[in-house]
Every structure is written in C-alpha cells, then in structure tokens.
CSV table of C-alpha atoms in Angstrom, one decimal:
chain,number,residue,atom,x,y,z
A,1,UNK,CA,-39.9,16.5,32.9
A,2,UNK,CA,-38.2,13.3,34.2
A,3,UNK,CA,-35.5,11.6,32.1
A,4,UNK,CA,-37.0,9.1,29.7
A,5,UNK,CA,-40.3,11.0,29.5
A,6,UNK,CA,-41.8,11.8,26.1
A,7,UNK,CA,-41.5,15.4,24.8
A,8,UNK,CA,-44.2,17.2,22.8
A,9,UNK,CA,-42.3,16.4,19.5
A,10,UNK,CA,-42.2,12.7,20.2
A,11,UNK,CA,-38.5,12.6,21.3
A,12,UNK,CA,-37.4,11.1,24.6
A,13,UNK,CA,-35.5,13.2,27.2
A,14,UNK,CA,-32.3,11.7,28.6
A,15,UNK,CA,-29.8,12.7,31.1
A,16,UNK,CA,-26.3,13.4,29.7
A,17,UNK,CA,-24.6,12.2,32.8
A,18,UNK,CA,-26.2,8.8,32.4
A,19,UNK,CA,-24.0,7.8,29.5
A,20,UNK,CA,-21.0,5.8,30.6
A,21,UNK,CA,-17.6,7.5,29.9
A,22,UNK,CA,-15.2,5.6,27.7
A,23,UNK,CA,-12.0,4.5,29.5
A,24,UNK,CA,-8.9,6.5,28.5
A,25,UNK,CA,-6.6,4.7,25.9
A,26,UNK,CA,-9.2,2.3,24.7
A,27,UNK,CA,-9.9,2.3,20.9
A,28,UNK,CA,-13.3,3.7,20.2
A,29,UNK,CA,-13.8,1.8,17.0
A,30,UNK,CA,-12.4,0.4,13.8
A,31,UNK,CA,-12.4,2.1,10.4
A,32,UNK,CA,-14.7,0.5,7.9
A,33,UNK,CA,-12.8,-2.1,6.0
A,34,UNK,CA,-10.1,-2.1,8.7
A,35,UNK,CA,-8.6,-5.2,10.2
A,36,UNK,CA,-9.2,-6.1,13.8
A,37,UNK,CA,-5.6,-7.1,14.0
A,38,UNK,CA,-4.5,-3.5,13.4
A,39,UNK,CA,-6.5,-2.1,16.4
A,40,UNK,CA,-4.8,-4.1,19.1
A,41,UNK,CA,-2.1,-6.5,18.0
A,42,UNK,CA,-0.9,-7.2,21.5
A,43,UNK,CA,-4.1,-9.0,22.6
A,44,UNK,CA,-4.3,-12.8,22.8
A,45,UNK,CA,-6.1,-14.5,20.0
A,46,UNK,CA,-5.8,-11.6,17.6
A,47,UNK,CA,-5.2,-12.8,14.0
A,48,UNK,CA,-1.8,-11.9,12.7
A,49,UNK,CA,-1.5,-9.9,9.5
A,50,UNK,CA,-0.1,-11.9,6.6
A,51,UNK,CA,2.3,-10.1,4.4
A,52,UNK,CA,2.3,-10.7,0.7
A,53,UNK,CA,4.5,-9.8,-2.4
A,54,UNK,CA,2.6,-7.8,-4.9
A,55,UNK,CA,3.4,-6.0,-8.2
A,56,UNK,CA,4.0,-2.3,-8.2
A,57,UNK,CA,3.6,0.0,-11.2
A,58,UNK,CA,5.9,3.0,-11.3
A,59,UNK,CA,3.8,6.1,-12.3
A,60,UNK,CA,6.2,8.9,-11.8
A,61,UNK,CA,10.0,8.8,-11.2
A,62,UNK,CA,11.2,11.9,-9.3
A,63,UNK,CA,14.5,13.0,-7.9
A,64,UNK,CA,13.3,12.7,-4.3
A,65,UNK,CA,10.0,10.7,-4.5
A,66,UNK,CA,8.5,8.1,-6.8
A,67,UNK,CA,4.8,7.4,-7.2
A,68,UNK,CA,3.8,3.8,-7.5
A,69,UNK,CA,0.4,2.0,-7.7
A,70,UNK,CA,-0.2,-1.4,-6.0
A,71,UNK,CA,-3.0,-2.8,-8.2
A,72,UNK,CA,-3.6,-5.8,-5.9
A,73,UNK,CA,-4.1,-3.4,-2.9
A,74,UNK,CA,-5.8,-0.2,-4.2
A,75,UNK,CA,-5.6,0.3,-8.0
A,76,UNK,CA,-6.7,3.9,-7.8
A,77,UNK,CA,-4.2,5.1,-5.1
A,78,UNK,CA,-0.7,6.3,-5.8
A,79,UNK,CA,1.8,5.6,-3.0
A,80,UNK,CA,4.9,7.8,-2.4
A,81,UNK,CA,8.2,6.0,-2.1
A,82,UNK,CA,11.6,7.7,-1.6
A,83,UNK,CA,13.6,7.3,-4.8
A,84,UNK,CA,16.7,6.6,-2.8
A,85,UNK,CA,15.0,3.6,-1.1
A,86,UNK,CA,14.0,2.1,-4.5
A,87,UNK,CA,17.5,2.6,-5.9
A,88,UNK,CA,19.2,1.2,-2.8
A,89,UNK,CA,16.8,-1.8,-2.6
A,90,UNK,CA,16.9,-2.8,-6.3
A,91,UNK,CA,20.5,-1.7,-7.1
A,92,UNK,CA,19.2,-0.1,-10.3
A,93,UNK,CA,19.9,3.2,-12.0
A,94,UNK,CA,17.1,5.7,-12.6
A,95,UNK,CA,16.9,4.6,-16.3
A,96,UNK,CA,16.6,1.0,-15.4
A,97,UNK,CA,13.9,1.6,-12.7
A,98,UNK,CA,11.8,3.5,-15.2
A,99,UNK,CA,11.2,0.4,-17.3
A,100,UNK,CA,11.6,-2.2,-14.5
A,101,UNK,CA,8.9,-4.6,-13.3
A,102,UNK,CA,8.7,-3.9,-9.6
A,103,UNK,CA,7.4,-6.0,-6.7
A,104,UNK,CA,7.2,-5.3,-3.0
A,105,UNK,CA,6.1,-7.1,0.2
A,106,UNK,CA,3.1,-5.4,1.8
A,107,UNK,CA,0.4,-5.8,4.5
A,108,UNK,CA,-2.6,-6.4,2.2
A,109,UNK,CA,-5.1,-5.6,5.0
A,110,UNK,CA,-3.8,-2.1,5.3
A,111,UNK,CA,-6.4,0.6,5.3
A,112,UNK,CA,-4.0,3.5,4.7
A,113,UNK,CA,-0.7,3.7,2.8
A,114,UNK,CA,1.2,4.4,6.0
A,115,UNK,CA,0.1,0.9,7.3
A,116,UNK,CA,1.4,-0.9,4.2
A,117,UNK,CA,4.9,-1.6,5.6
A,118,UNK,CA,6.5,-1.6,2.2
A,119,UNK,CA,9.7,-3.7,2.3
A,120,UNK,CA,11.9,-5.9,0.2
A,121,UNK,CA,11.6,-4.2,-3.1
A,122,UNK,CA,12.6,-6.3,-6.1
A,123,UNK,CA,12.9,-5.3,-9.8
A,124,UNK,CA,13.4,-7.1,-13.1
A,125,UNK,CA,14.3,-5.5,-16.4
A,126,UNK,CA,11.7,-6.6,-19.0
A,127,UNK,CA,13.0,-8.5,-22.0
A,128,UNK,CA,12.9,-6.5,-25.2
A,129,UNK,CA,10.4,-7.9,-27.7
A,130,UNK,CA,10.6,-8.1,-31.5
A,131,UNK,CA,14.3,-8.7,-31.8
A,132,UNK,CA,15.8,-12.1,-32.1
A,133,UNK,CA,19.4,-13.0,-31.7
A,134,UNK,CA,21.2,-14.3,-34.8
A,135,UNK,CA,18.6,-13.0,-37.2
A,136,UNK,CA,20.0,-11.7,-40.5
A,137,UNK,CA,18.9,-8.6,-42.2
A,138,UNK,CA,18.2,-9.0,-45.8
A,139,UNK,CA,19.5,-6.2,-48.1
C-alpha cells in the first residue's frame, strides 16, 4: 500500500523516512511551566530572568546539609543547602540559625531546584516576645 493510504483499521500508513530529523544540539522542547529564557539564554531578544529575594524556612538543620523551603517558589518542596554555606554566608552559629528568619536571592522562574541559583543568604534573629525591659516582678 502506498504511504498515506488508508488501512483496514482506519489508520493512515506513513513512511518513517519522511519525518525530518532534528538537528543535533537543538533543544527539542521546554518543560511545562519552564521559562523560555532558560532554554537558550544566548539568543537575541530572549527575556532575562529576574532574580528576587524570598524568605526561606529552615525545616531540618544537619551537620552537612540543611533542608529549607522557599514558600514563594514551591511551598511543598524542600531544597538541600550545605550547612557550611549557610553558616559562612550568615555568620551565625548552628543555634542561631535554627531560630533565624532566613532570606535568599533566587531565580523565581526556576523549574528545578538546581536552577534556583541560591545566593546572598541573609538571616535575622527574631525578637523574643512576651518579655519587656524594665518590667518589675511583683512578689
């Protein structure tokens, strides 16, 4: 039967060789939700990815790796960060980091955690609540 002719089951026959081959090194597609800027950042007219500072919640503090969540990026995904990197960037001890309010600069259009480009970690120690200075205790 010639290519393009109808088969008994209603399908159309086609030659495999008629499909054009994809050039080597050309991206075949973009992940759903991906940014076109991440596929080929070298091309002219491609939108540049805007970095943004976001809050980071420390889930687990480990001796080698910490697990943090970036609620503004993906609230259900924990991202691994080397503990040494957090301590070096913030200048905090492990005890201070456990209760610190963290923030980091990320690529908010990242599809995977390896595309986040985590940098410029900052931390603040929260102010203790419920205690006032100069308050007297009544006996």
